[in-house]
Short mmCIF file of C-alpha atoms in Angstrom, two decimals:
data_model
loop_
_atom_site.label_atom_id
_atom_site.label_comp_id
_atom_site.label_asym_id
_atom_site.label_seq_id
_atom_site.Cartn_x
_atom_site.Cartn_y
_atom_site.Cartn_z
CA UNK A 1 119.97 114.79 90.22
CA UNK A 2 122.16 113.94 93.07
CA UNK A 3 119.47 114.67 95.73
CA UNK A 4 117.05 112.05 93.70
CA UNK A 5 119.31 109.50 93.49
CA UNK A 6 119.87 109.59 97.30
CA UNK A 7 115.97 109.85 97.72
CA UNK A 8 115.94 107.01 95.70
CA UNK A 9 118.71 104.98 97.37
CA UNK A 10 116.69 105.24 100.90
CA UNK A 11 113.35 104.95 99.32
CA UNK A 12 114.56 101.45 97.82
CA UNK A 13 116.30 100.34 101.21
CA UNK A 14 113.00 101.31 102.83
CA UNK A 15 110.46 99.70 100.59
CA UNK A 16 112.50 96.32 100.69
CA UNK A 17 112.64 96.64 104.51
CA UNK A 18 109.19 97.34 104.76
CA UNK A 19 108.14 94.46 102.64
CA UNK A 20 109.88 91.95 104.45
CA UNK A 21 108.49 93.29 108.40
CA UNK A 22 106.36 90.71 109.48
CA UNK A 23 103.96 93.19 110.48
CA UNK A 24 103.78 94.08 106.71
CA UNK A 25 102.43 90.29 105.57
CA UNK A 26 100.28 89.97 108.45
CA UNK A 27 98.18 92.90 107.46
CA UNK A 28 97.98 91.68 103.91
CA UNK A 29 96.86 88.69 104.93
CA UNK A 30 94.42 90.05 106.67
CA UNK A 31 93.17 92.10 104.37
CA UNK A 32 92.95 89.11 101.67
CA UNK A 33 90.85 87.36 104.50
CA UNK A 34 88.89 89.97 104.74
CA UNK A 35 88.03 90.49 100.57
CA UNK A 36 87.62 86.19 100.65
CA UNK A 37 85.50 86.84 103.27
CA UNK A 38 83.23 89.46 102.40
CA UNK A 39 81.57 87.18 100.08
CA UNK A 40 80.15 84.99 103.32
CA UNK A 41 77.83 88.36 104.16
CA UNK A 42 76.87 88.90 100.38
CA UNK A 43 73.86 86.75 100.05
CA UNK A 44 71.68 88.55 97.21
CA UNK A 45 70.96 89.51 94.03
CA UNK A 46 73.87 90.00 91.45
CA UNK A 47 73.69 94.00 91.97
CA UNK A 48 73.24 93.73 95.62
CA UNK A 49 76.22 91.07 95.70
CA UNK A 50 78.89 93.87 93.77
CA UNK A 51 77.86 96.82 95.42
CA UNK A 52 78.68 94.44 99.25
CA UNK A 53 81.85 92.95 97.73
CA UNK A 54 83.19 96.28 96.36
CA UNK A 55 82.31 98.02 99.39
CA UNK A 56 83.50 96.30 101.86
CA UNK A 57 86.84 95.32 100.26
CA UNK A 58 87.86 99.13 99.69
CA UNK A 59 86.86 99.45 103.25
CA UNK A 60 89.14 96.95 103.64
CA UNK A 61 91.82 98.10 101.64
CA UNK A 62 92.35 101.54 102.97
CA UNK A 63 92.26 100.44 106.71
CA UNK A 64 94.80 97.65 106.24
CA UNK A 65 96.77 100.22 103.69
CA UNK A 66 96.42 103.09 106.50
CA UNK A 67 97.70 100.79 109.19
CA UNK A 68 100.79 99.43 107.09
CA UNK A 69 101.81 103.15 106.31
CA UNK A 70 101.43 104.73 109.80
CA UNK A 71 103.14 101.50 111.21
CA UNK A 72 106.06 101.83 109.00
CA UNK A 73 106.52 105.86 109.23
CA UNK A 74 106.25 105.98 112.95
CA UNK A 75 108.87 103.31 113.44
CA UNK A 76 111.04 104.36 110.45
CA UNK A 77 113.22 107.19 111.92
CA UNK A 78 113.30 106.21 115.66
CA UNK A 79 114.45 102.76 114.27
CA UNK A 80 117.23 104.02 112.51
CA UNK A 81 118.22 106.56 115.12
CA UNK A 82 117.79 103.89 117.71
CA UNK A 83 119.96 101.09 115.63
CA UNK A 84 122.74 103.93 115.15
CA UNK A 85 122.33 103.27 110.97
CA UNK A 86 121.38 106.54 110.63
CA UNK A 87 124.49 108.37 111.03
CA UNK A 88 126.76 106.64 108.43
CA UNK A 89 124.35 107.98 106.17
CA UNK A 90 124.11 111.44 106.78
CA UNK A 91 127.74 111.45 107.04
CA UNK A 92 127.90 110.57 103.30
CA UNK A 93 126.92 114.13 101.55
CA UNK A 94 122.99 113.16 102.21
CA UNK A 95 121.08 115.76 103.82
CA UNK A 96 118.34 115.36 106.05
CA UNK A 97 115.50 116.60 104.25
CA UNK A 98 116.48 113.98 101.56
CA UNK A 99 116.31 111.49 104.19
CA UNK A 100 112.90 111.84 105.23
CA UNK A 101 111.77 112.42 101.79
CA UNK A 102 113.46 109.01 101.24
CA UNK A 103 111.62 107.15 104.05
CA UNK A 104 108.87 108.34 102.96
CA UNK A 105 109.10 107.49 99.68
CA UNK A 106 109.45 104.04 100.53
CA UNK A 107 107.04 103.83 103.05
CA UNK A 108 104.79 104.33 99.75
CA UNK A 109 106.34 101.94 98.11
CA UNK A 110 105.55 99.42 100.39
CA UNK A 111 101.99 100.57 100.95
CA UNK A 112 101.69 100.58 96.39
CA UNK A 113 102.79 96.89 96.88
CA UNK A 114 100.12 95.99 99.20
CA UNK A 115 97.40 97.71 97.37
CA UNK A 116 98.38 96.28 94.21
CA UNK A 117 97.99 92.49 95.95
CA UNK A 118 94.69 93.84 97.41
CA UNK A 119 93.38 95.15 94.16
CA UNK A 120 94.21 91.61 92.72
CA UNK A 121 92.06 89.86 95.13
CA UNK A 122 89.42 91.92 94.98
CA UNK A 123 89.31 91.71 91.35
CA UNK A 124 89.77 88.09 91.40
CA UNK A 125 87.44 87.86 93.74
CA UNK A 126 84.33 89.82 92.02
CA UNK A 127 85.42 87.60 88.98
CA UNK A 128 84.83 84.63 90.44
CA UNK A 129 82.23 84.95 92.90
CA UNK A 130 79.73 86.96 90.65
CA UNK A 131 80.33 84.56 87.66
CA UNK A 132 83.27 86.68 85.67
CA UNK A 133 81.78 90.14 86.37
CA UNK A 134 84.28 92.63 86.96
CA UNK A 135 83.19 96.77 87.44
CA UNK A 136 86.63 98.19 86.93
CA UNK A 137 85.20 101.58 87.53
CA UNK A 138 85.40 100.68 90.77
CA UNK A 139 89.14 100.58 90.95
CA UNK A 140 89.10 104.24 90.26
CA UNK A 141 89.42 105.09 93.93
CA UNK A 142 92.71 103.05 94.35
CA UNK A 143 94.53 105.47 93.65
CA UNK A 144 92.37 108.41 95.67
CA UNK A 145 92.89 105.68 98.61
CA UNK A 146 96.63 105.67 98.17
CA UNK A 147 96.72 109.37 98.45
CA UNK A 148 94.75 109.75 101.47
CA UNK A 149 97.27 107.04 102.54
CA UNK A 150 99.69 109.24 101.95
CA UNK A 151 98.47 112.21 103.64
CA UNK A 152 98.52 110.45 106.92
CA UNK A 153 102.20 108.51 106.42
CA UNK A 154 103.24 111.89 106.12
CA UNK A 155 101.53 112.88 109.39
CA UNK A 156 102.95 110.08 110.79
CA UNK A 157 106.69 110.73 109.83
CA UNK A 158 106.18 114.14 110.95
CA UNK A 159 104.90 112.71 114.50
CA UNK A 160 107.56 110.50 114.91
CA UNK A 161 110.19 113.41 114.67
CA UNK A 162 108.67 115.21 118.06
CA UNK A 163 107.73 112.13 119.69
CA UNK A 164 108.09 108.88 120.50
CA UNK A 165 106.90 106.32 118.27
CA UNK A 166 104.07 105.07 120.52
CA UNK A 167 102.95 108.40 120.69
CA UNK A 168 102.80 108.84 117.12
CA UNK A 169 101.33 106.05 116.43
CA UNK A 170 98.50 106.50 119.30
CA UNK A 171 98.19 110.09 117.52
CA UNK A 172 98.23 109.17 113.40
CA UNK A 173 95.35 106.75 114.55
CA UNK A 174 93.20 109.64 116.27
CA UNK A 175 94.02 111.72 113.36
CA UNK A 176 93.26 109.14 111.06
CA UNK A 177 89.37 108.71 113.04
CA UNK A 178 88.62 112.33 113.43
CA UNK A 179 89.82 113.26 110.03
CA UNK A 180 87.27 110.66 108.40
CA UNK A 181 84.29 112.36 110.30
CA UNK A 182 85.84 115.75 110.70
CA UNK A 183 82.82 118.00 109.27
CA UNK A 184 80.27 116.15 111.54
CA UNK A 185 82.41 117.08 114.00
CA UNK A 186 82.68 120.32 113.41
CA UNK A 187 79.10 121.14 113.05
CA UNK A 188 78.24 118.93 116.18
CA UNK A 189 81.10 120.91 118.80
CA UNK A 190 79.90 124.80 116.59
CA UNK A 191 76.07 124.22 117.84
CA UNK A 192 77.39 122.83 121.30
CA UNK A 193 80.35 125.45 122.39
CA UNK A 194 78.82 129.07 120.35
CA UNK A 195 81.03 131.20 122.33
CA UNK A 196 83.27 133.41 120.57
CA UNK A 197 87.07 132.25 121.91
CA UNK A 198 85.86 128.14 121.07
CA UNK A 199 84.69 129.17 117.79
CA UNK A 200 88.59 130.37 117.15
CA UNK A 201 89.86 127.27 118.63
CA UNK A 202 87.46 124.98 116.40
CA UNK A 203 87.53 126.73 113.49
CA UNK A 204 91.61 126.83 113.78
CA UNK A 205 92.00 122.78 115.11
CA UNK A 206 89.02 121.94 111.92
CA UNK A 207 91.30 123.88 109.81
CA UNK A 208 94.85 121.73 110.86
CA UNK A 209 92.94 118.37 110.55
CA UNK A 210 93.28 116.67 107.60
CA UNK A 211 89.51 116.13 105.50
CA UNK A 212 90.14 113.11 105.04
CA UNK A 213 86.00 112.18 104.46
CA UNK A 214 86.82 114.36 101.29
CA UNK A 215 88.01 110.89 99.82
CA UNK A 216 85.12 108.96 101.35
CA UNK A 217 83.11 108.96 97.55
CA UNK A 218 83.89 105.46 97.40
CA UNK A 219 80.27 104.81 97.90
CA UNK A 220 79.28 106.79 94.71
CA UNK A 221 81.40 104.85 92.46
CA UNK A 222 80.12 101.58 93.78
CA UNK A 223 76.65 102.82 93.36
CA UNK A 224 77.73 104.34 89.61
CA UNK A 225 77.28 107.35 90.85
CA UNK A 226 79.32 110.26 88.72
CA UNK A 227 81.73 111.91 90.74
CA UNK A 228 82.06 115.69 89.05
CA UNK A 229 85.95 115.51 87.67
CA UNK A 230 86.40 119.04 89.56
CA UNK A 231 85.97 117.28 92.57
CA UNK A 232 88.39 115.01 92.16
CA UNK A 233 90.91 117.27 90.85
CA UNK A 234 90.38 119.10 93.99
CA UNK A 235 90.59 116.42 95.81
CA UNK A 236 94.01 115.13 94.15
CA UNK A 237 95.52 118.57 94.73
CA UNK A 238 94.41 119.09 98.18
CA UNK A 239 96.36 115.28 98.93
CA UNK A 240 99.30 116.19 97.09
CA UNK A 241 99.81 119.87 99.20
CA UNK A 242 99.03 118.68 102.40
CA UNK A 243 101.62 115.82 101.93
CA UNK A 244 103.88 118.31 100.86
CA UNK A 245 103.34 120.60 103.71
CA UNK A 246 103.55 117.75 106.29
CA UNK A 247 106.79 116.57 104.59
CA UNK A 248 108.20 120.15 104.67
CA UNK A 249 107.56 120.24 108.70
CA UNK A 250 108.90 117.13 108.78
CA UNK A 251 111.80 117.73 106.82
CA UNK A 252 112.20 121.05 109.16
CA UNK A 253 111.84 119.16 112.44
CA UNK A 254 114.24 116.44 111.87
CA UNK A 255 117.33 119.19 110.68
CA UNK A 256 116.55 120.58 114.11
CA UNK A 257 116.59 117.55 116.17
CA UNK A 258 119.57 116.39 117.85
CA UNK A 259 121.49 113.62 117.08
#
């Protein structure tokens, strides 16, 4: 109970923290623009008009959300470290692992705000622009967003323990591109590179990325499309363990590091 609390405690500190960087309301903002403004390039019929508005405000959504979680991770620890705050806080019967976990946790925290305010305008926005339609099916993939979110704030954290925070933020981002077209990928460097030692190294590197395009079904749901629920169960669990593992290495990386 003890260990929660602390994870708590941080989380908290960090969510509040997060939600006041100005780096945090200028993405928002953006992102707002962004749903206003995707009903400038929606010029058709009612259909036609959802399909655009939905589509291009989860778009969106997850870039702005991926950005504000990969900013805050990568700058999380090296901030503390760097502003000395992190010692008093280790030094009161809080262990490291619990510290991560707790950054983490409110790196979420900050991202859940953010999507909740972006889910509001898009929903506002649908409302109003096509005449008080709303699909709420379509908010199904919030929360399949927010977990591919998390699967690369928890990359990111991990980064930022073995690297500078440039670094890891120059490296969550490539992560973040080649995990959204990772099977394409695959298949395109398999036909060019058959021999037998780069099939190892592809297969293994196509194995460590993250599939991210296995939450890309954003498209079916805008297009009512049914998504088989094994899918996304799969989906959900495959999020949940690989944030776990990447919190683990994390957690692992930082009790090693020197302080």
């Amino acid at each position: 109970m003890q260990a929660l609390r602390n994870i708590g405690i941080i989380g908290r500190i960090t969510m509040l923290e997060g939600a006041r960087k100005q780096v945090f309301h200028v993405l928002l903002m953006v992102a707002v623009v962004m749903i206003f403004g995707a009903t400038v390039l929606a010029h058709f019929d009612n259909k036609v008009q959802a399909k655009m508005l939905a589509d291009l405000s989860l778009a969106s959504m997850f870039f702005v959300s991926a950005a504000i979680a990969i900013t805050i991770t990568v700058t999380g620890l090296p901030g503390e470290m760097e502003q000395k705050t992190v010692y008093p806080v280790l030094a009161k019967a809080v262990s490291r692992g619990q510290f991560v976990l707790g950054k983490f946790a409110g790196a979420m925290g900050t991202v859940a705000i953010g999507m909740a305010v972006m889910a509001i305008a898009f929903v506002f926005v649908e409302w109003w622009f096509l005449a008080g339609h709303i699909d709420f099916a379509v908010l199904y993939v919030v929360p399949f967003l927010f977990l591919e979110t998390a699967i690369l704030a928890a990359i990111s954290l991990t980064l930022s323990t073995v690297c500078s925070w440039p670094l890891a933020w120059f490296l969550s981002v490539v992560i973040c591109l080649l995990g959204n077209v990772k099977f394409q990928l695959y298949t395109s460097l398999m036909s060019k590179h058959p021999s037998a030692f780069n099939k190892v190294t592809i297969n293994g590197l196509y194995h460590l990325l993250p599939s991210l395009e296995s939450f890309n079904f954003k498209d079916a749901l805008v297009h009512h499309l049914t998504v088989p629920n094994l899918y996304l169960w799969q989906t959900a669990l495959y999020g949940l363990c690989y944030t776990a593992a990447m919190l683990t290495l994390a957690s692992i990386s930082f009790s090693r590091r020197e302080l």
